Amino acid sequence: VYNASCRPIIDGVLDGVDGTIFAYGQTSSGKTWTMQGAEATAAAAGTGGADADGILHMASKSIFAFIESHPEREFLIRSSYVEIYNERVIDLLARTSPPPEVTVREDPKSRGGIHVSAAEVVITDHTALVETLNLGNEN
């Protein structure tokens, strides 16, 4: 799934194109396992251990491997974490309880792009991404 569907998006991101990867489906259809892998689902179940990375972990590892191999370039990586549920978009990185709904609108600064009014976190390495995911998972 990662190599066929997600790797081309990651390659585009590394070329400077915005990219989004998301999972959509009914409850208990495997979205969390697909995106976060066995580590997240084991942690949620309290069983511990990790035997397979999810798409987010694979993407992060690909991105940071690329960055390490291109020290002559400068990169800025930002992440938001939102949940779409019952036609509401919730900011999972917000520091308020309950997390606020966010707005989604066309971005007048880009051709065909959108703007989501969610919190953004600067990501410096794979560990920072995992910590951001864990923060969002708590909400």
PDB file of N, CA and C in Angstrom, residues 38-91:
ATOM      1  N   ALA A  38       1.286  -1.386  13.889  1.00  0.00           N
ATOM      2  CA  ALA A  38       1.045  -2.265  15.026  1.00  0.00           C
ATOM      3  C   ALA A  38       1.401  -1.606  16.347  1.00  0.00           C
ATOM      4  N   GLU A  39       2.400  -0.724  16.356  1.00  0.00           N
ATOM      5  CA  GLU A  39       2.809  -0.071  17.597  1.00  0.00           C
ATOM      6  C   GLU A  39       1.658   0.719  18.204  1.00  0.00           C
ATOM      7  N   ALA A  40       0.946   1.495  17.396  1.00  0.00           N
ATOM      8  CA  ALA A  40      -0.155   2.304  17.906  1.00  0.00           C
ATOM      9  C   ALA A  40      -1.327   1.440  18.346  1.00  0.00           C
ATOM     10  N   THR A  41      -1.654   0.430  17.566  1.00  0.00           N
ATOM     11  CA  THR A  41      -2.785  -0.408  17.942  1.00  0.00           C
ATOM     12  C   THR A  41      -2.451  -1.251  19.165  1.00  0.00           C
ATOM     13  N   ALA A  42      -1.197  -1.686  19.300  1.00  0.00           N
ATOM     14  CA  ALA A  42      -0.796  -2.436  20.487  1.00  0.00           C
ATOM     15  C   ALA A  42      -0.820  -1.545  21.718  1.00  0.00           C
ATOM     16  N   ALA A  43      -0.373  -0.294  21.559  1.00  0.00           N
ATOM     17  CA  ALA A  43      -0.389   0.636  22.686  1.00  0.00           C
ATOM     18  C   ALA A  43      -1.818   0.929  23.116  1.00  0.00           C
ATOM     19  N   ALA A  44      -2.713   1.088  22.160  1.00  0.00           N
ATOM     20  CA  ALA A  44      -4.117   1.358  22.489  1.00  0.00           C
ATOM     21  C   ALA A  44      -4.744   0.172  23.206  1.00  0.00           C
ATOM     22  N   ALA A  45      -4.321  -1.038  22.828  1.00  0.00           N
ATOM     23  CA  ALA A  45      -4.873  -2.242  23.453  1.00  0.00           C
ATOM     24  C   ALA A  45      -4.137  -2.607  24.734  1.00  0.00           C
ATOM     25  N   GLY A  46      -3.014  -1.926  24.992  1.00  0.00           N
ATOM     26  CA  GLY A  46      -2.237  -2.214  26.190  1.00  0.00           C
ATOM     27  C   GLY A  46      -1.392  -3.467  26.081  1.00  0.00           C
ATOM     28  N   THR A  47      -1.134  -3.919  24.844  1.00  0.00           N
ATOM     29  CA  THR A  47      -0.373  -5.155  24.676  1.00  0.00           C
ATOM     30  C   THR A  47       1.102  -4.913  24.394  1.00  0.00           C
ATOM     31  N   GLY A  48       1.471  -3.694  23.991  1.00  0.00           N
ATOM     32  CA  GLY A  48       2.868  -3.357  23.732  1.00  0.00           C
ATOM     33  C   GLY A  48       3.413  -4.077  22.516  1.00  0.00           C
ATOM     34  N   GLY A  49       4.609  -3.692  22.114  1.00  0.00           N
ATOM     35  CA  GLY A  49       5.280  -4.343  20.992  1.00  0.00           C
ATOM     36  C   GLY A  49       4.897  -3.731  19.651  1.00  0.00           C
ATOM     37  N   ALA A  50       5.783  -3.910  18.691  1.00  0.00           N
ATOM     38  CA  ALA A  50       5.538  -3.400  17.352  1.00  0.00           C
ATOM     39  C   ALA A  50       6.117  -4.378  16.352  1.00  0.00           C
ATOM     40  N   ASP A  51       5.309  -4.819  15.412  1.00  0.00           N
ATOM     41  CA  ASP A  51       5.838  -5.725  14.408  1.00  0.00           C
ATOM     42  C   ASP A  51       5.677  -5.194  12.999  1.00  0.00           C
ATOM     43  N   ALA A  52       5.020  -4.051  12.832  1.00  0.00           N
ATOM     44  CA  ALA A  52       4.849  -3.496  11.493  1.00  0.00           C
ATOM     45  C   ALA A  52       4.614  -1.998  11.587  1.00  0.00           C
ATOM     46  N   ASP A  53       5.347  -1.241  10.774  1.00  0.00           N
ATOM     47  CA  ASP A  53       5.143   0.202  10.720  1.00  0.00           C
ATOM     48  C   ASP A  53       3.903   0.524   9.916  1.00  0.00           C
ATOM     49  N   GLY A  54       3.254   1.592  10.291  1.00  0.00           N
ATOM     50  CA  GLY A  54       2.139   2.112   9.514  1.00  0.00           C
ATOM     51  C   GLY A  54       2.644   3.094   8.471  1.00  0.00           C
ATOM     52  N   ILE A  55       1.735   3.596   7.665  1.00  0.00           N
ATOM     53  CA  ILE A  55       2.083   4.524   6.593  1.00  0.00           C
ATOM     54  C   ILE A  55       2.784   5.764   7.130  1.00  0.00           C
ATOM     55  N   LEU A  56       2.305   6.317   8.242  1.00  0.00           N
ATOM     56  CA  LEU A  56       2.925   7.526   8.786  1.00  0.00           C
ATOM     57  C   LEU A  56       4.375   7.292   9.177  1.00  0.00           C
ATOM     58  N   HIS A  57       4.666   6.159   9.791  1.00  0.00           N
ATOM     59  CA  HIS A  57       6.045   5.853  10.180  1.00  0.00           C
ATOM     60  C   HIS A  57       6.925   5.628   8.953  1.00  0.00           C
ATOM     61  N   MET A  58       6.400   4.913   7.969  1.00  0.00           N
ATOM     62  CA  MET A  58       7.183   4.685   6.750  1.00  0.00           C
ATOM     63  C   MET A  58       7.454   5.993   6.020  1.00  0.00           C
ATOM     64  N   ALA A  59       6.439   6.860   5.955  1.00  0.00           N
ATOM     65  CA  ALA A  59       6.618   8.152   5.287  1.00  0.00           C
ATOM     66  C   ALA A  59       7.648   8.996   6.022  1.00  0.00           C
ATOM     67  N   SER A  60       7.542   9.037   7.341  1.00  0.00           N
ATOM     68  CA  SER A  60       8.495   9.813   8.141  1.00  0.00           C
ATOM     69  C   SER A  60       9.915   9.317   7.930  1.00  0.00           C
ATOM     70  N   LYS A  61      10.109   8.022   7.963  1.00  0.00           N
ATOM     71  CA  LYS A  61      11.449   7.461   7.772  1.00  0.00           C
ATOM     72  C   LYS A  61      11.984   7.786   6.375  1.00  0.00           C
ATOM     73  N   SER A  62      11.119   7.736   5.358  1.00  0.00           N
ATOM     74  CA  SER A  62      11.533   8.094   4.000  1.00  0.00           C
ATOM     75  C   SER A  62      11.934   9.558   3.913  1.00  0.00           C
ATOM     76  N   ILE A  63      11.134  10.417   4.515  1.00  0.00           N
ATOM     77  CA  ILE A  63      11.403  11.856   4.468  1.00  0.00           C
ATOM     78  C   ILE A  63      12.719  12.186   5.156  1.00  0.00           C
ATOM     79  N   PHE A  64      12.910  11.674   6.358  1.00  0.00           N
ATOM     80  CA  PHE A  64      14.127  12.017   7.090  1.00  0.00           C
ATOM     81  C   PHE A  64      15.373  11.347   6.517  1.00  0.00           C
ATOM     82  N   ALA A  65      15.238  10.199   5.870  1.00  0.00           N
ATOM     83  CA  ALA A  65      16.374   9.605   5.158  1.00  0.00           C
ATOM     84  C   ALA A  65      16.769  10.505   3.983  1.00  0.00           C
ATOM     85  N   PHE A  66      15.782  11.029   3.280  1.00  0.00           N
ATOM     86  CA  PHE A  66      16.046  11.946   2.163  1.00  0.00           C
ATOM     87  C   PHE A  66      16.736  13.210   2.666  1.00  0.00           C
ATOM     88  N   ILE A  67      16.235  13.767   3.756  1.00  0.00           N
ATOM     89  CA  ILE A  67      16.823  14.989   4.311  1.00  0.00           C
ATOM     90  C   ILE A  67      18.277  14.754   4.698  1.00  0.00           C
ATOM     91  N   GLU A  68      18.549  13.625   5.348  1.00  0.00           N
ATOM     92  CA  GLU A  68      19.931  13.316   5.746  1.00  0.00           C
ATOM     93  C   GLU A  68      20.850  13.173   4.544  1.00  0.00           C
ATOM     94  N   SER A  69      20.324  12.703   3.422  1.00  0.00           N
ATOM     95  CA  SER A  69      21.150  12.515   2.235  1.00  0.00           C
ATOM     96  C   SER A  69      21.294  13.788   1.397  1.00  0.00           C
ATOM     97  N   HIS A  70      20.642  14.880   1.820  1.00  0.00           N
ATOM     98  CA  HIS A  70      20.731  16.153   1.098  1.00  0.00           C
ATOM     99  C   HIS A  70      21.047  17.293   2.069  1.00  0.00           C
ATOM    100  N   PRO A  71      22.245  17.268   2.672  1.00  0.00           N
ATOM    101  CA  PRO A  71      22.590  18.305   3.655  1.00  0.00           C
ATOM    102  C   PRO A  71      22.718  19.701   3.042  1.00  0.00           C
ATOM    103  N   GLU A  72      22.834  19.783   1.729  1.00  0.00           N
ATOM    104  CA  GLU A  72      22.961  21.081   1.069  1.00  0.00           C
ATOM    105  C   GLU A  72      21.635  21.829   0.970  1.00  0.00           C
ATOM    106  N   ARG A  73      20.536  21.134   1.250  1.00  0.00           N
ATOM    107  CA  ARG A  73      19.204  21.742   1.153  1.00  0.00           C
ATOM    108  C   ARG A  73      18.654  22.063   2.534  1.00  0.00           C
ATOM    109  N   GLU A  74      17.722  22.997   2.566  1.00  0.00           N
ATOM    110  CA  GLU A  74      17.051  23.364   3.810  1.00  0.00           C
ATOM    111  C   GLU A  74      15.599  22.907   3.726  1.00  0.00           C
ATOM    112  N   PHE A  75      15.103  22.307   4.799  1.00  0.00           N
ATOM    113  CA  PHE A  75      13.748  21.769   4.825  1.00  0.00           C
ATOM    114  C   PHE A  75      12.984  22.335   6.015  1.00  0.00           C
ATOM    115  N   LEU A  76      11.675  22.522   5.833  1.00  0.00           N
ATOM    116  CA  LEU A  76      10.771  22.889   6.922  1.00  0.00           C
ATOM    117  C   LEU A  76       9.602  21.921   6.869  1.00  0.00           C
ATOM    118  N   ILE A  77       9.441  21.144   7.926  1.00  0.00           N
ATOM    119  CA  ILE A  77       8.369  20.155   7.977  1.00  0.00           C
ATOM    120  C   ILE A  77       7.413  20.556   9.082  1.00  0.00           C
ATOM    121  N   ARG A  78       6.147  20.689   8.706  1.00  0.00           N
ATOM    122  CA  ARG A  78       5.104  21.029   9.665  1.00  0.00           C
ATOM    123  C   ARG A  78       4.017  19.968   9.576  1.00  0.00           C
ATOM    124  N   SER A  79       3.390  19.724  10.711  1.00  0.00           N
ATOM    125  CA  SER A  79       2.339  18.713  10.752  1.00  0.00           C
ATOM    126  C   SER A  79       1.125  19.231  11.494  1.00  0.00           C
ATOM    127  N   SER A  80      -0.036  18.893  10.987  1.00  0.00           N
ATOM    128  CA  SER A  80      -1.304  19.076  11.681  1.00  0.00           C
ATOM    129  C   SER A  80      -1.890  17.689  11.875  1.00  0.00           C
ATOM    130  N   TYR A  81      -2.838  17.573  12.787  1.00  0.00           N
ATOM    131  CA  TYR A  81      -3.458  16.275  13.042  1.00  0.00           C
ATOM    132  C   TYR A  81      -4.932  16.543  13.285  1.00  0.00           C
ATOM    133  N   VAL A  82      -5.755  16.165  12.318  1.00  0.00           N
ATOM    134  CA  VAL A  82      -7.190  16.409  12.428  1.00  0.00           C
ATOM    135  C   VAL A  82      -7.951  15.099  12.291  1.00  0.00           C
ATOM    136  N   GLU A  83      -9.143  15.104  12.851  1.00  0.00           N
ATOM    137  CA  GLU A  83     -10.050  13.964  12.736  1.00  0.00           C
ATOM    138  C   GLU A  83     -11.334  14.460  12.090  1.00  0.00           C
ATOM    139  N   ILE A  84     -11.811  13.727  11.100  1.00  0.00           N
ATOM    140  CA  ILE A  84     -13.093  14.037  10.478  1.00  0.00           C
ATOM    141  C   ILE A  84     -14.067  12.967  10.942  1.00  0.00           C
ATOM    142  N   TYR A  85     -15.104  13.418  11.664  1.00  0.00           N
ATOM    143  CA  TYR A  85     -16.066  12.480  12.217  1.00  0.00           C
ATOM    144  C   TYR A  85     -17.432  13.150  12.243  1.00  0.00           C
ATOM    145  N   ASN A  86     -18.431  12.479  11.690  1.00  0.00           N
ATOM    146  CA  ASN A  86     -19.791  13.034  11.619  1.00  0.00           C
ATOM    147  C   ASN A  86     -19.809  14.443  11.026  1.00  0.00           C
ATOM    148  N   GLU A  87     -19.076  14.615   9.932  1.00  0.00           N
ATOM    149  CA  GLU A  87     -19.007  15.865   9.186  1.00  0.00           C
ATOM    150  C   GLU A  87     -18.415  17.023   9.982  1.00  0.00           C
ATOM    151  N   ARG A  88     -17.679  16.717  11.041  1.00  0.00           N
ATOM    152  CA  ARG A  88     -16.975  17.731  11.821  1.00  0.00           C
ATOM    153  C   ARG A  88     -15.476  17.465  11.699  1.00  0.00           C
ATOM    154  N   VAL A  89     -14.695  18.537  11.571  1.00  0.00           N
ATOM    155  CA  VAL A  89     -13.240  18.432  11.518  1.00  0.00           C
ATOM    156  C   VAL A  89     -12.710  18.932  12.855  1.00  0.00           C
ATOM    157  N   ILE A  90     -12.032  18.073  13.583  1.00  0.00           N
ATOM    158  CA  ILE A  90     -11.545  18.371  14.929  1.00  0.00           C
ATOM    159  C   ILE A  90     -10.025  18.466  14.917  1.00  0.00           C
ATOM    160  N   ASP A  91      -9.484  19.498  15.583  1.00  0.00           N
ATOM    161  CA  ASP A  91      -8.040  19.694  15.703  1.00  0.00           C
ATOM    162  C   ASP A  91      -7.533  18.871  16.882  1.00  0.00           C
TER     163      ASP A  91
END
